[in-house]
JSON list of C-alpha atoms in Angstrom, two decimals:
[
{"chain": "A", "resi": 175, "resn": "MET", "atom": "CA", "xyz": [95.13, 116.61, 134.80]},
{"chain": "A", "resi": 176, "resn": "ARG", "atom": "CA", "xyz": [95.15, 115.49, 131.18]},
{"chain": "A", "resi": 177, "resn": "MET", "atom": "CA", "xyz": [92.14, 115.24, 128.90]},
{"chain": "A", "resi": 178, "resn": "HIS", "atom": "CA", "xyz": [91.70, 112.18, 126.70]},
{"chain": "A", "resi": 179, "resn": "SER", "atom": "CA", "xyz": [89.54, 111.75, 123.61]},
{"chain": "A", "resi": 180, "resn": "ARG", "atom": "CA", "xyz": [88.06, 109.05, 121.39]},
{"chain": "A", "resi": 181, "resn": "ASN", "atom": "CA", "xyz": [87.66, 109.41, 117.65]},
{"chain": "A", "resi": 182, "resn": "ALA", "atom": "CA", "xyz": [84.84, 107.22, 116.33]},
{"chain": "A", "resi": 183, "resn": "GLY", "atom": "CA", "xyz": [82.92, 106.90, 113.09]},
{"chain": "A", "resi": 184, "resn": "PRO", "atom": "CA", "xyz": [82.41, 104.85, 109.93]},
{"chain": "A", "resi": 185, "resn": "ALA", "atom": "CA", "xyz": [85.37, 103.63, 107.88]},
{"chain": "A", "resi": 186, "resn": "ARG", "atom": "CA", "xyz": [87.19, 106.13, 105.61]},
{"chain": "A", "resi": 187, "resn": "THR", "atom": "CA", "xyz": [85.80, 109.22, 107.35]},
{"chain": "A", "resi": 188, "resn": "GLY", "atom": "CA", "xyz": [89.22, 110.55, 108.36]},
{"chain": "A", "resi": 189, "resn": "LYS", "atom": "CA", "xyz": [89.90, 109.01, 111.77]},
{"chain": "A", "resi": 190, "resn": "THR", "atom": "CA", "xyz": [93.47, 107.92, 111.03]},
{"chain": "A", "resi": 191, "resn": "THR", "atom": "CA", "xyz": [94.13, 111.06, 109.02]},
{"chain": "A", "resi": 192, "resn": "GLY", "atom": "CA", "xyz": [92.94, 113.22, 111.90]},
{"chain": "A", "resi": 193, "resn": "LEU", "atom": "CA", "xyz": [94.97, 111.19, 114.39]},
{"chain": "A", "resi": 194, "resn": "THR", "atom": "CA", "xyz": [98.20, 111.47, 112.43]},
{"chain": "A", "resi": 195, "resn": "GLN", "atom": "CA", "xyz": [97.70, 115.17, 111.73]},
{"chain": "A", "resi": 196, "resn": "LEU", "atom": "CA", "xyz": [97.18, 115.74, 115.46]},
{"chain": "A", "resi": 197, "resn": "GLY", "atom": "CA", "xyz": [100.40, 113.91, 116.14]},
{"chain": "A", "resi": 198, "resn": "LYS", "atom": "CA", "xyz": [102.30, 116.00, 113.60]},
{"chain": "A", "resi": 199, "resn": "THR", "atom": "CA", "xyz": [100.90, 119.21, 115.09]},
{"chain": "A", "resi": 200, "resn": "VAL", "atom": "CA", "xyz": [101.89, 118.20, 118.63]},
{"chain": "A", "resi": 201, "resn": "GLU", "atom": "CA", "xyz": [105.36, 117.30, 117.38]},
{"chain": "A", "resi": 202, "resn": "VAL", "atom": "CA", "xyz": [105.82, 120.70, 115.72]},
{"chain": "A", "resi": 203, "resn": "ILE", "atom": "CA", "xyz": [104.56, 122.56, 118.80]},
{"chain": "A", "resi": 204, "resn": "HIS", "atom": "CA", "xyz": [106.89, 120.60, 121.07]},
{"chain": "A", "resi": 205, "resn": "ARG", "atom": "CA", "xyz": [109.94, 121.32, 118.88]},
{"chain": "A", "resi": 206, "resn": "ARG", "atom": "CA", "xyz": [109.13, 125.02, 118.78]},
{"chain": "A", "resi": 207, "resn": "ARG", "atom": "CA", "xyz": [108.66, 125.24, 122.53]},
{"chain": "A", "resi": 208, "resn": "HIS", "atom": "CA", "xyz": [111.78, 123.17, 123.23]},
{"chain": "A", "resi": 209, "resn": "PRO", "atom": "CA", "xyz": [114.33, 123.89, 120.49]},
{"chain": "A", "resi": 210, "resn": "ASN", "atom": "CA", "xyz": [116.99, 121.80, 122.24]},
{"chain": "A", "resi": 211, "resn": "SER", "atom": "CA", "xyz": [114.77, 118.73, 122.47]},
{"chain": "A", "resi": 212, "resn": "SER", "atom": "CA", "xyz": [116.24, 116.67, 119.64]},
{"chain": "A", "resi": 213, "resn": "GLY", "atom": "CA", "xyz": [116.31, 113.62, 121.89]},
{"chain": "A", "resi": 214, "resn": "ASP", "atom": "CA", "xyz": [112.63, 113.90, 122.83]},
{"chain": "A", "resi": 215, "resn": "ILE", "atom": "CA", "xyz": [109.90, 111.71, 121.35]},
{"chain": "A", "resi": 216, "resn": "PRO", "atom": "CA", "xyz": [106.76, 113.77, 122.07]},
{"chain": "A", "resi": 217, "resn": "VAL", "atom": "CA", "xyz": [104.32, 111.54, 120.16]},
{"chain": "A", "resi": 218, "resn": "ILE", "atom": "CA", "xyz": [103.72, 107.79, 120.20]},
{"chain": "A", "resi": 219, "resn": "TYR", "atom": "CA", "xyz": [101.59, 106.20, 117.46]},
{"chain": "A", "resi": 220, "resn": "ILE", "atom": "CA", "xyz": [100.54, 102.55, 117.55]},
{"chain": "A", "resi": 221, "resn": "THR", "atom": "CA", "xyz": [97.95, 100.43, 115.78]},
{"chain": "A", "resi": 222, "resn": "VAL", "atom": "CA", "xyz": [96.06, 97.86, 117.82]},
{"chain": "A", "resi": 223, "resn": "PRO", "atom": "CA", "xyz": [96.46, 94.44, 116.12]},
{"chain": "A", "resi": 224, "resn": "PRO", "atom": "CA", "xyz": [93.44, 92.25, 115.35]},
{"chain": "A", "resi": 225, "resn": "ALA", "atom": "CA", "xyz": [92.47, 89.97, 118.26]},
{"chain": "A", "resi": 226, "resn": "ALA", "atom": "CA", "xyz": [95.04, 91.83, 120.35]},
{"chain": "A", "resi": 227, "resn": "THR", "atom": "CA", "xyz": [96.29, 90.39, 123.62]},
{"chain": "A", "resi": 228, "resn": "PRO", "atom": "CA", "xyz": [97.87, 92.47, 126.42]},
{"chain": "A", "resi": 229, "resn": "LYS", "atom": "CA", "xyz": [101.38, 91.38, 125.39]},
{"chain": "A", "resi": 230, "resn": "MET", "atom": "CA", "xyz": [100.72, 92.22, 121.74]},
{"chain": "A", "resi": 231, "resn": "ILE", "atom": "CA", "xyz": [99.74, 95.76, 122.70]},
{"chain": "A", "resi": 232, "resn": "ALA", "atom": "CA", "xyz": [102.77, 96.15, 124.94]},
{"chain": "A", "resi": 233, "resn": "MET", "atom": "CA", "xyz": [104.97, 94.90, 122.09]},
{"chain": "A", "resi": 234, "resn": "GLU", "atom": "CA", "xyz": [103.47, 97.51, 119.75]},
{"chain": "A", "resi": 235, "resn": "PHE", "atom": "CA", "xyz": [104.65, 100.24, 122.15]},
{"chain": "A", "resi": 236, "resn": "ALA", "atom": "CA", "xyz": [108.06, 98.58, 122.40]},
{"chain": "A", "resi": 237, "resn": "ARG", "atom": "CA", "xyz": [108.39, 98.35, 118.61]},
{"chain": "A", "resi": 238, "resn": "PHE", "atom": "CA", "xyz": [107.60, 102.03, 118.25]},
{"chain": "A", "resi": 239, "resn": "PHE", "atom": "CA", "xyz": [110.62, 102.84, 120.42]},
{"chain": "A", "resi": 240, "resn": "ASP", "atom": "CA", "xyz": [112.64, 100.05, 118.78]},
{"chain": "A", "resi": 241, "resn": "LEU", "atom": "CA", "xyz": [113.34, 98.59, 122.20]},
{"chain": "A", "resi": 242, "resn": "PRO", "atom": "CA", "xyz": [115.46, 95.40, 122.26]},
{"chain": "A", "resi": 243, "resn": "ILE", "atom": "CA", "xyz": [112.70, 93.26, 123.75]},
{"chain": "A", "resi": 244, "resn": "SER", "atom": "CA", "xyz": [112.96, 89.49, 123.59]},
{"chain": "A", "resi": 245, "resn": "THR", "atom": "CA", "xyz": [109.86, 87.53, 122.64]},
{"chain": "A", "resi": 246, "resn": "ARG", "atom": "CA", "xyz": [110.40, 85.65, 125.90]},
{"chain": "A", "resi": 247, "resn": "SER", "atom": "CA", "xyz": [110.06, 88.84, 127.96]},
{"chain": "A", "resi": 248, "resn": "ASN", "atom": "CA", "xyz": [106.95, 88.96, 130.09]},
{"chain": "A", "resi": 249, "resn": "ILE", "atom": "CA", "xyz": [104.43, 91.77, 129.81]},
{"chain": "A", "resi": 250, "resn": "THR", "atom": "CA", "xyz": [105.52, 93.39, 133.09]},
{"chain": "A", "resi": 251, "resn": "ASP", "atom": "CA", "xyz": [109.10, 93.77, 131.86]},
{"chain": "A", "resi": 252, "resn": "ILE", "atom": "CA", "xyz": [107.93, 95.19, 128.54]},
{"chain": "A", "resi": 253, "resn": "ALA", "atom": "CA", "xyz": [105.49, 97.63, 130.16]},
{"chain": "A", "resi": 254, "resn": "ASP", "atom": "CA", "xyz": [108.12, 98.86, 132.61]},
{"chain": "A", "resi": 255, "resn": "ALA", "atom": "CA", "xyz": [110.59, 99.46, 129.78]},
{"chain": "A", "resi": 256, "resn": "VAL", "atom": "CA", "xyz": [108.00, 101.31, 127.68]},
{"chain": "A", "resi": 257, "resn": "CYS", "atom": "CA", "xyz": [106.84, 103.51, 130.55]},
{"chain": "A", "resi": 258, "resn": "GLY", "atom": "CA", "xyz": [110.43, 104.33, 131.51]},
{"chain": "A", "resi": 259, "resn": "VAL", "atom": "CA", "xyz": [111.40, 105.36, 127.98]},
{"chain": "A", "resi": 260, "resn": "SER", "atom": "CA", "xyz": [108.16, 107.33, 127.58]},
{"chain": "A", "resi": 261, "resn": "THR", "atom": "CA", "xyz": [108.96, 109.39, 130.66]},
{"chain": "A", "resi": 262, "resn": "ASP", "atom": "CA", "xyz": [112.59, 109.93, 129.68]},
{"chain": "A", "resi": 263, "resn": "ALA", "atom": "CA", "xyz": [111.57, 110.91, 126.12]},
{"chain": "A", "resi": 264, "resn": "HIS", "atom": "CA", "xyz": [108.97, 113.44, 127.38]},
{"chain": "A", "resi": 265, "resn": "VAL", "atom": "CA", "xyz": [106.04, 111.82, 125.57]},
{"chain": "A", "resi": 266, "resn": "THR", "atom": "CA", "xyz": [103.04, 114.16, 125.61]},
{"chain": "A", "resi": 267, "resn": "LEU", "atom": "CA", "xyz": [100.64, 112.41, 123.22]},
{"chain": "A", "resi": 268, "resn": "VAL", "atom": "CA", "xyz": [99.85, 108.72, 122.73]},
{"chain": "A", "resi": 269, "resn": "ALA", "atom": "CA", "xyz": [97.80, 108.01, 119.59]},
{"chain": "A", "resi": 270, "resn": "VAL", "atom": "CA", "xyz": [96.15, 104.57, 119.47]},
{"chain": "A", "resi": 271, "resn": "ASP", "atom": "CA", "xyz": [94.55, 103.60, 116.16]},
{"chain": "A", "resi": 272, "resn": "GLU", "atom": "CA", "xyz": [92.21, 100.72, 115.19]},
{"chain": "A", "resi": 273, "resn": "LEU", "atom": "CA", "xyz": [90.77, 100.50, 118.69]},
{"chain": "A", "resi": 274, "resn": "HIS", "atom": "CA", "xyz": [87.84, 98.46, 117.36]},
{"chain": "A", "resi": 275, "resn": "ASN", "atom": "CA", "xyz": [90.11, 95.45, 116.85]},
{"chain": "A", "resi": 276, "resn": "PRO", "atom": "CA", "xyz": [90.08, 93.99, 120.40]},
{"chain": "A", "resi": 277, "resn": "ASN", "atom": "CA", "xyz": [87.06, 91.79, 121.06]},
{"chain": "A", "resi": 278, "resn": "THR", "atom": "CA", "xyz": [86.09, 92.80, 124.58]},
{"chain": "A", "resi": 279, "resn": "ALA", "atom": "CA", "xyz": [83.65, 89.88, 124.73]},
{"chain": "A", "resi": 280, "resn": "THR", "atom": "CA", "xyz": [86.67, 87.60, 125.10]},
{"chain": "A", "resi": 281, "resn": "ARG", "atom": "CA", "xyz": [89.02, 87.46, 128.05]},
{"chain": "A", "resi": 282, "resn": "ALA", "atom": "CA", "xyz": [92.03, 88.41, 125.91]},
{"chain": "A", "resi": 283, "resn": "GLY", "atom": "CA", "xyz": [90.19, 91.41, 124.46]},
{"chain": "A", "resi": 284, "resn": "ALA", "atom": "CA", "xyz": [89.04, 92.62, 127.86]},
{"chain": "A", "resi": 285, "resn": "GLU", "atom": "CA", "xyz": [92.58, 92.29, 129.23]},
{"chain": "A", "resi": 286, "resn": "ALA", "atom": "CA", "xyz": [93.93, 94.18, 126.20]},
{"chain": "A", "resi": 287, "resn": "SER", "atom": "CA", "xyz": [91.58, 97.04, 127.10]},
{"chain": "A", "resi": 288, "resn": "ASP", "atom": "CA", "xyz": [92.91, 96.90, 130.66]},
{"chain": "A", "resi": 289, "resn": "THR", "atom": "CA", "xyz": [96.47, 97.11, 129.30]},
{"chain": "A", "resi": 290, "resn": "LEU", "atom": "CA", "xyz": [95.72, 100.36, 127.47]},
{"chain": "A", "resi": 291, "resn": "LYS", "atom": "CA", "xyz": [94.18, 101.71, 130.67]},
{"chain": "A", "resi": 292, "resn": "TYR", "atom": "CA", "xyz": [97.34, 100.70, 132.56]},
{"chain": "A", "resi": 293, "resn": "PHE", "atom": "CA", "xyz": [99.57, 102.56, 130.11]},
{"chain": "A", "resi": 294, "resn": "SER", "atom": "CA", "xyz": [97.34, 105.65, 130.33]},
{"chain": "A", "resi": 295, "resn": "GLU", "atom": "CA", "xyz": [97.85, 105.64, 134.10]},
{"chain": "A", "resi": 296, "resn": "ARG", "atom": "CA", "xyz": [101.62, 105.09, 133.95]},
{"chain": "A", "resi": 297, "resn": "ILE", "atom": "CA", "xyz": [102.54, 107.41, 131.05]},
{"chain": "A", "resi": 298, "resn": "PRO", "atom": "CA", "xyz": [101.98, 111.14, 131.84]},
{"chain": "A", "resi": 299, "resn": "ALA", "atom": "CA", "xyz": [100.55, 111.98, 128.43]},
{"chain": "A", "resi": 300, "resn": "THR", "atom": "CA", "xyz": [97.28, 112.65, 126.65]},
{"chain": "A", "resi": 301, "resn": "PHE", "atom": "CA", "xyz": [95.80, 109.50, 125.09]},
{"chain": "A", "resi": 302, "resn": "VAL", "atom": "CA", "xyz": [93.76, 109.67, 121.88]},
{"chain": "A", "resi": 303, "resn": "TYR", "atom": "CA", "xyz": [91.96, 106.59, 120.57]},
{"chain": "A", "resi": 304, "resn": "ALA", "atom": "CA", "xyz": [90.52, 106.08, 117.08]},
{"chain": "A", "resi": 305, "resn": "GLY", "atom": "CA", "xyz": [88.27, 103.29, 115.87]},
{"chain": "A", "resi": 306, "resn": "ILE", "atom": "CA", "xyz": [85.26, 102.33, 113.80]},
{"chain": "A", "resi": 307, "resn": "SER", "atom": "CA", "xyz": [81.84, 102.66, 115.47]},
{"chain": "A", "resi": 308, "resn": "LEU", "atom": "CA", "xyz": [83.25, 102.16, 118.96]},
{"chain": "A", "resi": 309, "resn": "GLU", "atom": "CA", "xyz": [79.82, 102.33, 120.57]},
{"chain": "A", "resi": 310, "resn": "ARG", "atom": "CA", "xyz": [78.89, 99.07, 118.81]},
{"chain": "A", "resi": 311, "resn": "THR", "atom": "CA", "xyz": [82.04, 97.12, 119.65]},
{"chain": "A", "resi": 312, "resn": "GLY", "atom": "CA", "xyz": [81.26, 96.66, 123.34]},
{"chain": "A", "resi": 313, "resn": "LEU", "atom": "CA", "xyz": [84.37, 98.62, 124.27]},
{"chain": "A", "resi": 314, "resn": "LEU", "atom": "CA", "xyz": [82.31, 101.23, 126.12]},
{"chain": "A", "resi": 315, "resn": "SER", "atom": "CA", "xyz": [79.89, 98.86, 127.85]},
{"chain": "A", "resi": 316, "resn": "GLY", "atom": "CA", "xyz": [80.17, 97.04, 131.14]},
{"chain": "A", "resi": 317, "resn": "ALA", "atom": "CA", "xyz": [82.38, 97.93, 134.09]},
{"chain": "A", "resi": 318, "resn": "ARG", "atom": "CA", "xyz": [85.52, 98.29, 131.94]},
{"chain": "A", "resi": 319, "resn": "GLY", "atom": "CA", "xyz": [83.69, 100.33, 129.32]},
{"chain": "A", "resi": 320, "resn": "GLU", "atom": "CA", "xyz": [82.28, 102.72, 131.90]},
{"chain": "A", "resi": 321, "resn": "GLN", "atom": "CA", "xyz": [85.81, 103.46, 133.12]},
{"chain": "A", "resi": 322, "resn": "ILE", "atom": "CA", "xyz": [86.96, 104.24, 129.59]},
{"chain": "A", "resi": 323, "resn": "ALA", "atom": "CA", "xyz": [83.86, 106.30, 128.78]},
{"chain": "A", "resi": 324, "resn": "GLY", "atom": "CA", "xyz": [84.30, 108.30, 131.97]},
{"chain": "A", "resi": 325, "resn": "ARG", "atom": "CA", "xyz": [87.86, 109.33, 131.07]},
{"chain": "A", "resi": 326, "resn": "PHE", "atom": "CA", "xyz": [87.43, 110.25, 127.42]},
{"chain": "A", "resi": 327, "resn": "GLY", "atom": "CA", "xyz": [85.49, 112.69, 125.32]},
{"chain": "A", "resi": 328, "resn": "MET", "atom": "CA", "xyz": [84.01, 111.55, 121.99]},
{"chain": "A", "resi": 329, "resn": "VAL", "atom": "CA", "xyz": [84.78, 113.15, 118.63]},
{"chain": "A", "resi": 330, "resn": "ARG", "atom": "CA", "xyz": [82.53, 111.66, 115.96]},
{"chain": "A", "resi": 331, "resn": "THR", "atom": "CA", "xyz": [83.63, 111.60, 112.34]},
{"chain": "A", "resi": 332, "resn": "GLY", "atom": "CA", "xyz": [81.46, 111.38, 109.26]},
{"chain": "A", "resi": 333, "resn": "PRO", "atom": "CA", "xyz": [81.32, 112.39, 105.61]},
{"chain": "A", "resi": 334, "resn": "PHE", "atom": "CA", "xyz": [81.90, 116.05, 104.75]},
{"chain": "A", "resi": 335, "resn": "GLY", "atom": "CA", "xyz": [79.02, 118.14, 103.53]},
{"chain": "A", "resi": 336, "resn": "GLN", "atom": "CA", "xyz": [79.40, 120.13, 100.34]},
{"chain": "A", "resi": 337, "resn": "ASN", "atom": "CA", "xyz": [80.51, 123.27, 102.13]},
{"chain": "A", "resi": 338, "resn": "GLN", "atom": "CA", "xyz": [83.51, 125.51, 102.84]},
{"chain": "A", "resi": 339, "resn": "GLN", "atom": "CA", "xyz": [85.23, 122.82, 104.93]},
{"chain": "A", "resi": 340, "resn": "TRP", "atom": "CA", "xyz": [85.05, 120.44, 101.99]},
{"chain": "A", "resi": 341, "resn": "THR", "atom": "CA", "xyz": [86.52, 123.03, 99.64]},
{"chain": "A", "resi": 342, "resn": "ALA", "atom": "CA", "xyz": [89.24, 123.86, 102.17]},
{"chain": "A", "resi": 343, "resn": "LEU", "atom": "CA", "xyz": [90.13, 120.16, 102.43]},
{"chain": "A", "resi": 344, "resn": "ILE", "atom": "CA", "xyz": [90.47, 119.91, 98.65]},
{"chain": "A", "resi": 345, "resn": "ALA", "atom": "CA", "xyz": [92.61, 123.06, 98.62]},
{"chain": "A", "resi": 346, "resn": "ALA", "atom": "CA", "xyz": [94.93, 121.59, 101.26]},
{"chain": "A", "resi": 347, "resn": "LEU", "atom": "CA", "xyz": [95.33, 118.38, 99.27]},
{"chain": "A", "resi": 348, "resn": "GLU", "atom": "CA", "xyz": [95.92, 120.32, 96.06]},
{"chain": "A", "resi": 349, "resn": "ASP", "atom": "CA", "xyz": [98.55, 122.44, 97.78]},
{"chain": "A", "resi": 350, "resn": "SER", "atom": "CA", "xyz": [100.42, 119.28, 98.77]},
{"chain": "A", "resi": 351, "resn": "LEU", "atom": "CA", "xyz": [100.73, 118.11, 95.16]},
{"chain": "A", "resi": 352, "resn": "ARG", "atom": "CA", "xyz": [104.15, 118.31, 93.54]},
{"chain": "A", "resi": 353, "resn": "LEU", "atom": "CA", "xyz": [103.07, 118.17, 89.91]},
{"chain": "A", "resi": 354, "resn": "HIS", "atom": "CA", "xyz": [105.08, 120.55, 87.72]},
{"chain": "A", "resi": 355, "resn": "ARG", "atom": "CA", "xyz": [102.29, 121.48, 85.28]},
{"chain": "A", "resi": 356, "resn": "HIS", "atom": "CA", "xyz": [99.29, 121.42, 87.61]},
{"chain": "A", "resi": 357, "resn": "ARG", "atom": "CA", "xyz": [97.34, 124.68, 87.73]},
{"chain": "A", "resi": 358, "resn": "PRO", "atom": "CA", "xyz": [96.52, 125.74, 91.32]},
{"chain": "A", "resi": 359, "resn": "GLY", "atom": "CA", "xyz": [92.78, 125.95, 91.93]},
{"chain": "A", "resi": 360, "resn": "SER", "atom": "CA", "xyz": [91.90, 123.35, 89.30]},
{"chain": "A", "resi": 361, "resn": "LEU", "atom": "CA", "xyz": [90.68, 120.88, 91.92]},
{"chain": "A", "resi": 362, "resn": "THR", "atom": "CA", "xyz": [88.88, 123.35, 94.16]},
{"chain": "A", "resi": 363, "resn": "ARG", "atom": "CA", "xyz": [86.80, 124.38, 91.15]},
{"chain": "A", "resi": 364, "resn": "LEU", "atom": "CA", "xyz": [85.75, 120.73, 90.91]},
{"chain": "A", "resi": 365, "resn": "ASP", "atom": "CA", "xyz": [84.57, 120.58, 94.52]},
{"chain": "A", "resi": 366, "resn": "ARG", "atom": "CA", "xyz": [80.99, 119.60, 93.60]},
{"chain": "A", "resi": 367, "resn": "TYR", "atom": "CA", "xyz": [82.17, 116.93, 91.19]},
{"chain": "A", "resi": 368, "resn": "LEU", "atom": "CA", "xyz": [84.61, 115.54, 93.78]},
{"chain": "A", "resi": 369, "resn": "HIS", "atom": "CA", "xyz": [81.85, 115.42, 96.38]},
{"chain": "A", "resi": 370, "resn": "GLN", "atom": "CA", "xyz": [79.63, 113.45, 94.01]},
{"chain": "A", "resi": 371, "resn": "ARG", "atom": "CA", "xyz": [82.47, 111.00, 93.28]},
{"chain": "A", "resi": 372, "resn": "THR", "atom": "CA", "xyz": [83.41, 110.45, 96.92]},
{"chain": "A", "resi": 373, "resn": "HIS", "atom": "CA", "xyz": [80.20, 111.11, 98.91]},
{"chain": "A", "resi": 374, "resn": "GLY", "atom": "CA", "xyz": [82.27, 113.50, 101.03]},
{"chain": "A", "resi": 375, "resn": "MET", "atom": "CA", "xyz": [84.47, 110.69, 102.39]},
{"chain": "A", "resi": 376, "resn": "ILE", "atom": "CA", "xyz": [88.01, 111.89, 103.03]},
{"chain": "A", "resi": 377, "resn": "GLY", "atom": "CA", "xyz": [89.44, 108.41, 102.47]},
{"chain": "A", "resi": 378, "resn": "SER", "atom": "CA", "xyz": [87.79, 108.19, 99.07]},
{"chain": "A", "resi": 379, "resn": "LEU", "atom": "CA", "xyz": [88.97, 111.71, 98.19]},
{"chain": "A", "resi": 380, "resn": "LEU", "atom": "CA", "xyz": [92.56, 110.80, 99.09]},
{"chain": "A", "resi": 381, "resn": "TRP", "atom": "CA", "xyz": [92.32, 107.65, 96.95]},
{"chain": "A", "resi": 382, "resn": "LEU", "atom": "CA", "xyz": [90.98, 109.59, 93.97]},
{"chain": "A", "resi": 383, "resn": "ILE", "atom": "CA", "xyz": [93.49, 112.44, 94.03]},
{"chain": "A", "resi": 384, "resn": "ARG", "atom": "CA", "xyz": [96.50, 110.27, 94.86]},
{"chain": "A", "resi": 385, "resn": "SER", "atom": "CA", "xyz": [95.64, 107.84, 92.06]},
{"chain": "A", "resi": 386, "resn": "ALA", "atom": "CA", "xyz": [95.27, 110.69, 89.58]},
{"chain": "A", "resi": 387, "resn": "ALA", "atom": "CA", "xyz": [98.55, 112.21, 90.76]},
{"chain": "A", "resi": 388, "resn": "ILE", "atom": "CA", "xyz": [100.40, 108.91, 90.31]},
{"chain": "A", "resi": 389, "resn": "ASN", "atom": "CA", "xyz": [98.98, 108.57, 86.78]},
{"chain": "A", "resi": 390, "resn": "ALA", "atom": "CA", "xyz": [100.03, 112.15, 86.02]},
{"chain": "A", "resi": 391, "resn": "VAL", "atom": "CA", "xyz": [103.61, 111.35, 87.00]},
{"chain": "A", "resi": 392, "resn": "LEU", "atom": "CA", "xyz": [103.66, 108.07, 85.09]},
{"chain": "A", "resi": 393, "resn": "ASP", "atom": "CA", "xyz": [102.28, 109.50, 81.84]},
{"chain": "A", "resi": 394, "resn": "GLY", "atom": "CA", "xyz": [104.36, 112.69, 82.08]},
{"chain": "A", "resi": 395, "resn": "THR", "atom": "CA", "xyz": [101.44, 115.16, 82.01]},
{"chain": "A", "resi": 396, "resn": "GLU", "atom": "CA", "xyz": [102.26, 116.35, 85.56]},
{"chain": "A", "resi": 397, "resn": "LYS", "atom": "CA", "xyz": [98.77, 117.77, 86.10]},
{"chain": "A", "resi": 398, "resn": "ILE", "atom": "CA", "xyz": [95.28, 116.64, 87.15]},
{"chain": "A", "resi": 399, "resn": "THR", "atom": "CA", "xyz": [92.17, 117.53, 85.15]},
{"chain": "A", "resi": 400, "resn": "LYS", "atom": "CA", "xyz": [88.57, 116.35, 85.36]},
{"chain": "A", "resi": 401, "resn": "LYS", "atom": "CA", "xyz": [89.32, 113.96, 82.51]},
{"chain": "A", "resi": 402, "resn": "ASP", "atom": "CA", "xyz": [92.15, 112.46, 84.55]},
{"chain": "A", "resi": 403, "resn": "LEU", "atom": "CA", "xyz": [89.86, 112.07, 87.56]},
{"chain": "A", "resi": 404, "resn": "ASP", "atom": "CA", "xyz": [87.19, 110.42, 85.37]},
{"chain": "A", "resi": 405, "resn": "ALA", "atom": "CA", "xyz": [89.77, 107.83, 84.36]},
{"chain": "A", "resi": 406, "resn": "VAL", "atom": "CA", "xyz": [90.36, 106.75, 87.97]},
{"chain": "A", "resi": 407, "resn": "ASP", "atom": "CA", "xyz": [88.18, 103.91, 89.19]},
{"chain": "A", "resi": 408, "resn": "ALA", "atom": "CA", "xyz": [86.42, 104.85, 92.42]},
{"chain": "A", "resi": 409, "resn": "ASP", "atom": "CA", "xyz": [87.27, 102.91, 95.56]},
{"chain": "A", "resi": 410, "resn": "PHE", "atom": "CA", "xyz": [84.72, 100.40, 96.87]},
{"chain": "A", "resi": 411, "resn": "THR", "atom": "CA", "xyz": [83.46, 102.71, 99.63]},
{"chain": "A", "resi": 412, "resn": "SER", "atom": "CA", "xyz": [82.53, 105.55, 97.30]},
{"chain": "A", "resi": 413, "resn": "GLN", "atom": "CA", "xyz": [80.65, 103.10, 95.07]},
{"chain": "A", "resi": 414, "resn": "SER", "atom": "CA", "xyz": [78.55, 101.97, 98.03]},
{"chain": "A", "resi": 415, "resn": "PRO", "atom": "CA", "xyz": [75.43, 103.76, 99.30]},
{"chain": "A", "resi": 416, "resn": "ARG", "atom": "CA", "xyz": [76.11, 107.03, 101.12]},
{"chain": "A", "resi": 417, "resn": "PRO", "atom": "CA", "xyz": [76.97, 106.33, 104.79]},
{"chain": "A", "resi": 418, "resn": "PRO", "atom": "CA", "xyz": [74.56, 107.61, 107.44]},
{"chain": "A", "resi": 419, "resn": "ALA", "atom": "CA", "xyz": [75.45, 110.88, 109.14]},
{"chain": "A", "resi": 420, "resn": "THR", "atom": "CA", "xyz": [76.81, 110.50, 112.68]}
]
């Protein structure tokens, strides 16, 4: 029996980041457990297109595997090919992002939801969904929604508080920098300032630090200081009122 989970919350609170990091972790674990598994594809990652139809979702799976699928292929042929390759490649995790895109109030949106359910029944892997405020999209209401809600656990995301987790997140981002003159610990000492600039939103924090890092490379300073961060315009989200806690 496999457990499934949903990742829901406001925009820029780390849903996609968490989803991709989970995928990377599962990939590393699989390679360590199976050192001769170079041909395996343990993790699938797809993004649900806006106004997705069942065939569009099936095509997203096919594109991930780079399957030679003709646009004239019907959804049954595509689904069979995807499920067959998934089994042969020992897929253990299927990450589905932007789950809020299908409009379940329409027939196409409801059928797209059914298609994801079909894949979860055919592919012997754990499914993880991520989307914005899924409770408000209608995805979890009605007969179809009850089936989804009954199979998944909910992990809610939200802004970070100004605490040790926030400081640890900054430290992890700082450790990933490849700036030749940057002094380790410079950003963690600015944790309060960074929280004020970003409202604790991981998406806004990534925007701020990445922008400063790009500027540091372009101007040759190869380091990030508070002055450099001050020079970066905040993203739209961090300029908006603080999002409600979830």
